[in-house]
Short mmCIF file of C-alpha atoms in Angstrom, two decimals:
data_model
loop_
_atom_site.label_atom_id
_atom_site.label_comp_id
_atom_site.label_asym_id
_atom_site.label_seq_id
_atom_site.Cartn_x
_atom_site.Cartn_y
_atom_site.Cartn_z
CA UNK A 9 0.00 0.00 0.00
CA UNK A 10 1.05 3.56 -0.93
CA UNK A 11 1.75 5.99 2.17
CA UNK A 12 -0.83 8.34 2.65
CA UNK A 13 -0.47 11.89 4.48
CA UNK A 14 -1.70 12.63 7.67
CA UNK A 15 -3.31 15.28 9.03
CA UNK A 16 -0.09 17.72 9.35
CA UNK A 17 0.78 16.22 6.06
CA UNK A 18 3.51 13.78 6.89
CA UNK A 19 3.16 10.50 5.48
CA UNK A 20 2.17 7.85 7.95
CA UNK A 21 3.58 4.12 6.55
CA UNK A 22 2.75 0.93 6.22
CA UNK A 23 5.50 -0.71 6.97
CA UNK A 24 9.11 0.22 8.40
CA UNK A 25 11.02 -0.28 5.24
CA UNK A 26 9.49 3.04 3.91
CA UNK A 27 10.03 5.21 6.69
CA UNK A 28 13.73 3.71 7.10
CA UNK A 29 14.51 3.90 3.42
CA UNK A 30 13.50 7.23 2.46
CA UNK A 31 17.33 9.57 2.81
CA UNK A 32 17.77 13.34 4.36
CA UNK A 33 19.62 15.14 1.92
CA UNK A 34 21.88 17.88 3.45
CA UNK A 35 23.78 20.41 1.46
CA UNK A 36 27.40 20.19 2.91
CA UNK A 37 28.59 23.32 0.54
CA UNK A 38 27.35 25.23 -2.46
CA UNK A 39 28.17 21.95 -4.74
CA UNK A 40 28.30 18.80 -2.26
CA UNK A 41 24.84 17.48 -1.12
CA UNK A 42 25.13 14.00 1.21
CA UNK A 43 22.40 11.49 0.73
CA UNK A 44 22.42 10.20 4.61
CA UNK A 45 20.16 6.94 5.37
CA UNK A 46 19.70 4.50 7.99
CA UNK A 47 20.56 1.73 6.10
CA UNK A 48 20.96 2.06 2.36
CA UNK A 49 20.65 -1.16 1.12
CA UNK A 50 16.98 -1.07 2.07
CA UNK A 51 16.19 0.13 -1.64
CA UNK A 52 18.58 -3.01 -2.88
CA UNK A 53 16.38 -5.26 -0.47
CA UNK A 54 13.08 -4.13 -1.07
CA UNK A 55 13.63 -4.19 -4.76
CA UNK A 56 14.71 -7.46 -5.29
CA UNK A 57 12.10 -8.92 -2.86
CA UNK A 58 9.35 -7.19 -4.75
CA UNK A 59 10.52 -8.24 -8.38
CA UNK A 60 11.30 -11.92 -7.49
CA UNK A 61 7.61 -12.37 -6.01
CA UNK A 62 6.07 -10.54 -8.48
CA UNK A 63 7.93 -12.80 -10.99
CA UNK A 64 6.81 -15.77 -9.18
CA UNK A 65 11.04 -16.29 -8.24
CA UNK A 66 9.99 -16.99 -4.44
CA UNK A 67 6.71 -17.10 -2.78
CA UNK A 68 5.84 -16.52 0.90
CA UNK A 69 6.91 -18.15 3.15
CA UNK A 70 9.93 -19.25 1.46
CA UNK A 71 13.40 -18.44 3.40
CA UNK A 72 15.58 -16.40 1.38
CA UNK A 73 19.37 -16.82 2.27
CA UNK A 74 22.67 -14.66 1.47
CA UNK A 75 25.76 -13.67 3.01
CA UNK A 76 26.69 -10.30 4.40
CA UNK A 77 28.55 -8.16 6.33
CA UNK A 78 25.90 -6.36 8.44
CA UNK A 79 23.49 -3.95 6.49
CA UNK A 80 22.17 -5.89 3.37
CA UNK A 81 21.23 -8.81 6.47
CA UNK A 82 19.39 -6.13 8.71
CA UNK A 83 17.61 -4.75 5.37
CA UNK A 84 16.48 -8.31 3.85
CA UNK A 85 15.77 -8.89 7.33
CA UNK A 86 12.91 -6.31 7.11
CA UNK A 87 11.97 -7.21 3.64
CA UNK A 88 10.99 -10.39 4.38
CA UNK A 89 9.39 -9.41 7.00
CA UNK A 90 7.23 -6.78 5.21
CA UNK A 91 6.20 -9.58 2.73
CA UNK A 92 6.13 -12.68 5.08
CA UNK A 93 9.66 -14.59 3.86
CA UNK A 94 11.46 -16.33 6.04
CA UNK A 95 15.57 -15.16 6.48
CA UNK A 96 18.57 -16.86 6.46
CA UNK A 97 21.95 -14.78 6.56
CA UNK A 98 25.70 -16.20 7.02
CA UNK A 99 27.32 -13.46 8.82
CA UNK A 100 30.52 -11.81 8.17
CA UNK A 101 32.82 -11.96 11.65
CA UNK A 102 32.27 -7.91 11.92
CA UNK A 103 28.76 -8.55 12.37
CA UNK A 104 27.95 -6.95 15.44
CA UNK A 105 25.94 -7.80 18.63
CA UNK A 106 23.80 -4.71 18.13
CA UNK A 107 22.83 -5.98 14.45
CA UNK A 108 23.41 -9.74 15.53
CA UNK A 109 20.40 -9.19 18.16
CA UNK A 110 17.97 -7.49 15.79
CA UNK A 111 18.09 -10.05 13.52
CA UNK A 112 17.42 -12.91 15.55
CA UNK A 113 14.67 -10.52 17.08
CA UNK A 114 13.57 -10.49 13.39
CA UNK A 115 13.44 -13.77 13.34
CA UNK A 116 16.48 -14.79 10.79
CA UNK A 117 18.43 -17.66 11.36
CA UNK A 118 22.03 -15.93 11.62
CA UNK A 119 25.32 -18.05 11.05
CA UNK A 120 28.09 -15.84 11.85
CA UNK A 121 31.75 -16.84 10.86
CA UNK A 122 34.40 -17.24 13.37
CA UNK A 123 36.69 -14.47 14.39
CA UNK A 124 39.16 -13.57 11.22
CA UNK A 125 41.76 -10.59 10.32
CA UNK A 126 41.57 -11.98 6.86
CA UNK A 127 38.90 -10.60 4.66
CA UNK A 128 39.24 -12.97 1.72
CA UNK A 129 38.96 -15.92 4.12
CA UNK A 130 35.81 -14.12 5.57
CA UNK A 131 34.33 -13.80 2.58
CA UNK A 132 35.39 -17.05 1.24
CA UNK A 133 33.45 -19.29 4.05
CA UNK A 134 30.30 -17.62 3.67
CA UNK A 135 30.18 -18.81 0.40
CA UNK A 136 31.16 -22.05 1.54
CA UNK A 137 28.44 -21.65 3.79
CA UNK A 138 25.59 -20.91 1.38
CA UNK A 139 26.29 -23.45 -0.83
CA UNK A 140 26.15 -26.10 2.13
CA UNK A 141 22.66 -24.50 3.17
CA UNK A 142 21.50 -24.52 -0.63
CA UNK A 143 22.67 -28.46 -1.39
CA UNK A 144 20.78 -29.51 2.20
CA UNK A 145 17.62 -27.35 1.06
CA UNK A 146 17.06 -27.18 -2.66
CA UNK A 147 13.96 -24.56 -1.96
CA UNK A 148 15.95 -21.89 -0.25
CA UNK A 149 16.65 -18.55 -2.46
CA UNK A 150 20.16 -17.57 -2.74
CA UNK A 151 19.54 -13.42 -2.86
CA UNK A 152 23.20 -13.14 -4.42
CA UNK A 153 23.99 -9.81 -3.48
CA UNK A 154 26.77 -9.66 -5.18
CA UNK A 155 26.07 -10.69 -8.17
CA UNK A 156 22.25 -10.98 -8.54
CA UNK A 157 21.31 -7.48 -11.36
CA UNK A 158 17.74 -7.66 -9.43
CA UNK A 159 19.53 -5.79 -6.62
CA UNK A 160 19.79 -2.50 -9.11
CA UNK A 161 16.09 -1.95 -9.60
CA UNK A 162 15.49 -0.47 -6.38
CA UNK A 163 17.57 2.46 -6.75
CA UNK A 164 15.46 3.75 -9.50
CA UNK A 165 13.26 4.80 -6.91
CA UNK A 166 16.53 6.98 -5.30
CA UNK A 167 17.21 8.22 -8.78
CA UNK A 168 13.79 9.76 -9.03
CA UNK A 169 14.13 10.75 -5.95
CA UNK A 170 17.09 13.36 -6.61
CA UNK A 171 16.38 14.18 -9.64
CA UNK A 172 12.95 16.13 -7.89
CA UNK A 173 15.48 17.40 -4.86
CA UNK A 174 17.82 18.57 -7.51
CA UNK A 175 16.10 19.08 -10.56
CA UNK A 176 18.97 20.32 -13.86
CA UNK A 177 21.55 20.13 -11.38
CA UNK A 178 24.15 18.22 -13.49
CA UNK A 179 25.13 15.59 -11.11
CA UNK A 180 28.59 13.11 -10.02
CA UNK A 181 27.65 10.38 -7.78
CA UNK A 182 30.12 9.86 -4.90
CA UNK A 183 30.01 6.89 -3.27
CA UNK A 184 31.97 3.50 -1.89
CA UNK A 185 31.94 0.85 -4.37
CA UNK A 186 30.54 -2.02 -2.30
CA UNK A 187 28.27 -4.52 -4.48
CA UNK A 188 27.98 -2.30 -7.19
CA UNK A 189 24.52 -2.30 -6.56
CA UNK A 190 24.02 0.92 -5.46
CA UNK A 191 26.43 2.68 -7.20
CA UNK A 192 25.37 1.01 -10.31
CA UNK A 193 21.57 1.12 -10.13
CA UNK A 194 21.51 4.59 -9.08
CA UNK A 195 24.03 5.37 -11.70
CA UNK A 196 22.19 3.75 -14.51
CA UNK A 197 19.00 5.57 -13.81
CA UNK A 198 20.66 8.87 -13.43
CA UNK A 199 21.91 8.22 -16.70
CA UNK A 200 18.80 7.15 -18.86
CA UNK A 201 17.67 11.22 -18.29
CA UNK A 202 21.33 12.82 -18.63
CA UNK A 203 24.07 10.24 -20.30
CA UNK A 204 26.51 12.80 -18.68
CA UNK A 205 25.89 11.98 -14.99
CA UNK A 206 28.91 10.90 -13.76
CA UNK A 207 30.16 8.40 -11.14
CA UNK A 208 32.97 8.40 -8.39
CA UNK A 209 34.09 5.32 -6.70
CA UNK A 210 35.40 4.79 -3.51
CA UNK A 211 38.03 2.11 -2.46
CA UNK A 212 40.24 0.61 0.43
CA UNK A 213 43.70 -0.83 0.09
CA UNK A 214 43.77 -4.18 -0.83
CA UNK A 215 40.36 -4.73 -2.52
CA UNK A 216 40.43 -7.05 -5.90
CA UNK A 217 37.89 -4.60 -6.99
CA UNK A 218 39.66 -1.82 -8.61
CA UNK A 219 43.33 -2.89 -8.79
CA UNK A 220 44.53 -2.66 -5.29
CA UNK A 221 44.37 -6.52 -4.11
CA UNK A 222 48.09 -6.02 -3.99
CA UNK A 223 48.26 -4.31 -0.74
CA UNK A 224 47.09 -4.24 2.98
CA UNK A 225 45.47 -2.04 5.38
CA UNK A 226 45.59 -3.73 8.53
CA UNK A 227 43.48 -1.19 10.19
CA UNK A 228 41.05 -1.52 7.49
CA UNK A 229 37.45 -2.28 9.07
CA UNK A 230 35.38 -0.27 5.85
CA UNK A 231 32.53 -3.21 5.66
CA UNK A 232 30.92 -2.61 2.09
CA UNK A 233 33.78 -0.50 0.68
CA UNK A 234 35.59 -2.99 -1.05
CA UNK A 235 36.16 -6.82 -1.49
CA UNK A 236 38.44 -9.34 -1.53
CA UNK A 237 36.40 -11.55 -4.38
CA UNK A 238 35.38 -10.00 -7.66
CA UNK A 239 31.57 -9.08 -7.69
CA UNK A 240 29.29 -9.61 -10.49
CA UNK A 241 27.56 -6.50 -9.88
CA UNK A 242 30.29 -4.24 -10.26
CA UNK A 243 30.25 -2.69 -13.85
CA UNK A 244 33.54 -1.01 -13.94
CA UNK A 245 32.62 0.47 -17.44
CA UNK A 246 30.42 2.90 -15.22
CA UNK A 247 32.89 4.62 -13.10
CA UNK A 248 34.21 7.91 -14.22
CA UNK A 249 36.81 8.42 -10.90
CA UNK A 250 38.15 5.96 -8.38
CA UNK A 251 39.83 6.86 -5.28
CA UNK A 252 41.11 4.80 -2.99
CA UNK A 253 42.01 5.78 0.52
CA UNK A 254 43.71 3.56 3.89
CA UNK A 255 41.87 3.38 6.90
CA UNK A 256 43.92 6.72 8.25
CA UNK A 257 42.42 8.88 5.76
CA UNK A 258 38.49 7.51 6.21
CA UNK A 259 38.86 7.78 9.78
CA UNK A 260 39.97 11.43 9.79
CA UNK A 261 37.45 12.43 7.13
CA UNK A 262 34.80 10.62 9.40
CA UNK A 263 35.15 12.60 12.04
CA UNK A 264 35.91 15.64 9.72
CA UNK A 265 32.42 14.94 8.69
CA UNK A 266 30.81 14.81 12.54
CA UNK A 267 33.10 18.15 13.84
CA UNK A 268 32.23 20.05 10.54
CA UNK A 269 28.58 19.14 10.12
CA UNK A 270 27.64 17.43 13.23
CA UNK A 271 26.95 14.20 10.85
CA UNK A 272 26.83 10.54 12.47
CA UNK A 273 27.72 8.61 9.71
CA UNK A 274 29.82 4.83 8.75
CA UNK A 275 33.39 4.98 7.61
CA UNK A 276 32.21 4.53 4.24
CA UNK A 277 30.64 7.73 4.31
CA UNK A 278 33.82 9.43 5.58
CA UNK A 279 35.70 8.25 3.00
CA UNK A 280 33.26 9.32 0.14
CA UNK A 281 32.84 12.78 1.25
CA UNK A 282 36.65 12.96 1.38
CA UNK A 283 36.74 12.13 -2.14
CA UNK A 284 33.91 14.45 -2.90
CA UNK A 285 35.49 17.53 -1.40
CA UNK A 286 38.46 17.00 -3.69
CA UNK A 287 36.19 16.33 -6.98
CA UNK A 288 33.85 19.30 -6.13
CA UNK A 289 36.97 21.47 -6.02
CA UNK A 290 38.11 20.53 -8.98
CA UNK A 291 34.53 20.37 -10.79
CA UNK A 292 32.65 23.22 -9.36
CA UNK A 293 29.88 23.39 -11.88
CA UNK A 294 28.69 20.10 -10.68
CA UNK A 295 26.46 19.25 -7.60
CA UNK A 296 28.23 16.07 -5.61
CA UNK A 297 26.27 13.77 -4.27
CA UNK A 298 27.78 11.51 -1.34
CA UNK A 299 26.31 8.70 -0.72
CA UNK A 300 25.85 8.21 2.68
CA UNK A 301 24.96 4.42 3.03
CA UNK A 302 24.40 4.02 7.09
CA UNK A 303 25.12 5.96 10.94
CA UNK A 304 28.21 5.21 12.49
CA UNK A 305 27.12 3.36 15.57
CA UNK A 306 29.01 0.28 14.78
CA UNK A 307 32.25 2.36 14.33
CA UNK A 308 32.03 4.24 17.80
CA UNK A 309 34.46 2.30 19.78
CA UNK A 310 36.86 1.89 17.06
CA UNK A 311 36.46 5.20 15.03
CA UNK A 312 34.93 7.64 17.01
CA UNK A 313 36.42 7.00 20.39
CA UNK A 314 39.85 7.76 18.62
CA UNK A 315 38.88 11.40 17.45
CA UNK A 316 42.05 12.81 19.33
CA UNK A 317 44.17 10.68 16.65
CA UNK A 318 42.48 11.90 13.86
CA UNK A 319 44.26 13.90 11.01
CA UNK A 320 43.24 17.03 9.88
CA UNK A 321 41.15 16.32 6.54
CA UNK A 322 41.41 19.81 5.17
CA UNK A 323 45.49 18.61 4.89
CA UNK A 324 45.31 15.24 3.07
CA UNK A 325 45.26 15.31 -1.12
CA UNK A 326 45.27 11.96 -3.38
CA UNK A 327 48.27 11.95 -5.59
CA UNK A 328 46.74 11.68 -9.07
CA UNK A 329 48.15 8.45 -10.86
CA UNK A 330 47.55 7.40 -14.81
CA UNK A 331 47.98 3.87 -14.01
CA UNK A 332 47.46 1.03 -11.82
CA UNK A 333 51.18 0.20 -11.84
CA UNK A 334 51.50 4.03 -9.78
CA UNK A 335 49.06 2.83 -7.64
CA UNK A 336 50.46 3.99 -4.11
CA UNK A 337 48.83 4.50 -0.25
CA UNK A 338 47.34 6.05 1.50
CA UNK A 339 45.41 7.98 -1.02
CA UNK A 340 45.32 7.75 -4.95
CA UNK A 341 42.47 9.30 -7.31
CA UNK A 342 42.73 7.99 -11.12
CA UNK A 343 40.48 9.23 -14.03
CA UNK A 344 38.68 5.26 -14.79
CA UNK A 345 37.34 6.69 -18.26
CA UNK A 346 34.01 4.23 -18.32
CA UNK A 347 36.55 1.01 -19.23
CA UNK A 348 36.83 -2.58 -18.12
CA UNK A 349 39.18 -3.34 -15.05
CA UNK A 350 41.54 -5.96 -17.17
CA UNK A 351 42.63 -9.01 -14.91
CA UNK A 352 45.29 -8.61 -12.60
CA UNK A 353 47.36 -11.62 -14.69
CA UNK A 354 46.71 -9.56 -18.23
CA UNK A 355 47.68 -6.38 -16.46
CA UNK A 356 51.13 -7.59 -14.85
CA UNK A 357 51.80 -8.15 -19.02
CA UNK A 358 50.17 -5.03 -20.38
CA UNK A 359 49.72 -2.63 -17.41
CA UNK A 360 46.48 -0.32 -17.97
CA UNK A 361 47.51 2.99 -19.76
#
């Protein structure tokens, strides 16, 4: 059912999933706007849900099942329980108790990986995981978040949604790379009104996703930034910018954000609006929007407590590099031109130009 307006004309919901997926947009400076939800992946939840039971994919009752690392599970969490699916998620360790305990309030069935510094092996036994769950129980849905295109149609809805806020603003999307979901669907919708909409991504140290798997960030604790398996719903041929920043700088433009704006927002957020400030500087006839994909409760003891540590953003620049071989910490900003990443093996022969 739609929303409808109450009497002091603010839309009384339905359901959760609207109220919670709905974004404030706040104008940081003349040409840098942060989109700041909740949880963002609601959109990618909601619209998958919706188009596999229209589609006759699932049906209720059915338990859907995916792996994550802590906001897709609390946002297919709600989806199914807006349309009365059962849920299933294999946890990545830096799952949290605070996101741990509203699941299982929700009702999912969590299985939550063992303690690990090693993001590739996290990643790697969820999968594992799955794939055990899905050969014991043919009917459960694999959701395949990162790979499934269904998770793109939901940000259609965001699209629309800025275009109205923002209308002939010309507009770059700035935002952490993740799933490619949301960077991609929004991207993609943006783009069937203005081809010229352009689109930042945002990347840690040591992520196969853009180039970097060759190095480490121990400190690194950016859940949804990057990965350390290629995902199918990355479209590299979208990106116009990538950045890619260590934990250092995301933690001090983090708490940039919070001192300068009074903002509560994930690491992820830091770290795009870092990249933002440097694009809208160098772009200032575009509006920037940052995508601001969740708060930053589950980085207050490890983030936020350390404020007194944190560098001054206002001093940190990228170094601008024309190829992956200059590819350097702690931060590096490269024009991506719309191309295919080649393979790390093809590149080590014929590095990208």
């Amino acid at each position: 059912m739609r929303a409808v307006p109450d009497h002091l004309g603010s839309p009384v919901h339905d359901h959760i999933t609207d109220a919670v997926k709905t974004p404030s947009l706040v104008r940081l400076s003349p040409n840098t706007v942060l989109v700041r939800f909740e949880t963002l992946k609601v959109y990618a939840a909601l619209g998958a849900v919706r188009h596999l039971l229209d589609t006759g994919v699932v049906h209720r009752g059915q338990t859907l099942v995916d792996s994550s690392s802590g906001i897709y599970a609390l946002a297919l969490a709600m989806a199914c329980h807006r349309h009365g699916l059962r849920c299933h998620i294999v946890a990545s360790t830096t799952v949290d108790d605070t996101i741990r305990a509203q699941l299982e309030i929700l009702g999912v069935t969590v299985d939550q990986m063992p303690p690990s510094d090693d993001l590739r092996l996290d990643q790697n036994r969820r999968v594992a995981r799955v794939r055990e769950l899905l050969a014991r129980d043919p009917d459960l849905h694999w959701m395949r978040q990162y790979h499934d295109p269904v998770h793109h149609l939901g940000y259609a809805e965001l699209a629309d949604l800025l275009r109205r806020a923002l209308p002939g603003e010309p507009l770059t999307v700035v935002g952490s790379v993740g799933t490619g979901a949301s960077s991609g669907g929004l991207t993609r919708a943006l783009r069937r009104h203005d081809p010229g909409a352009r689109l930042v991504g945002v990347q840690p140290f040591g992520s196969v996703t853009f180039g970097s798997e060759r190095f480490t960030d121990p400190d690194a604790i950016i859940a949804g930034i990057g990965s350390a398996i290629p995902f199918g719903n990355v479209h590299h041929e979208l990106y116009d910018r990538v950045h890619w920043l260590d934990f250092q700088h995301a933690m001090a433009a983090t708490i940039g954000l919070m001192r300068d704006h009074a903002v509560f927002a994930g690491l992820s957020t830091g770290a795009a609006h870092l990249a933002a400030r440097w694009e809208a500087d160098r772009d200032p006839g575009r509006t920037h929007v940052v995508i601001g994909a969740d708060t930053g409760h589950r980085y207050a003891a490890r983030v936020f407590a350390r404020h007194r540590e944190a560098l001054d953003p206002a001093l940190l620049t990228p170094v601008e590099i024309a190829s992956l071989d200059d590819l350097s910490p702690p931060w590096a900003a490269m024009d991506w031109a719309r191309r295919a990443l080649v393979p790390a093996q093809e590149r080590r022969k014929d590095p990208v130009p």
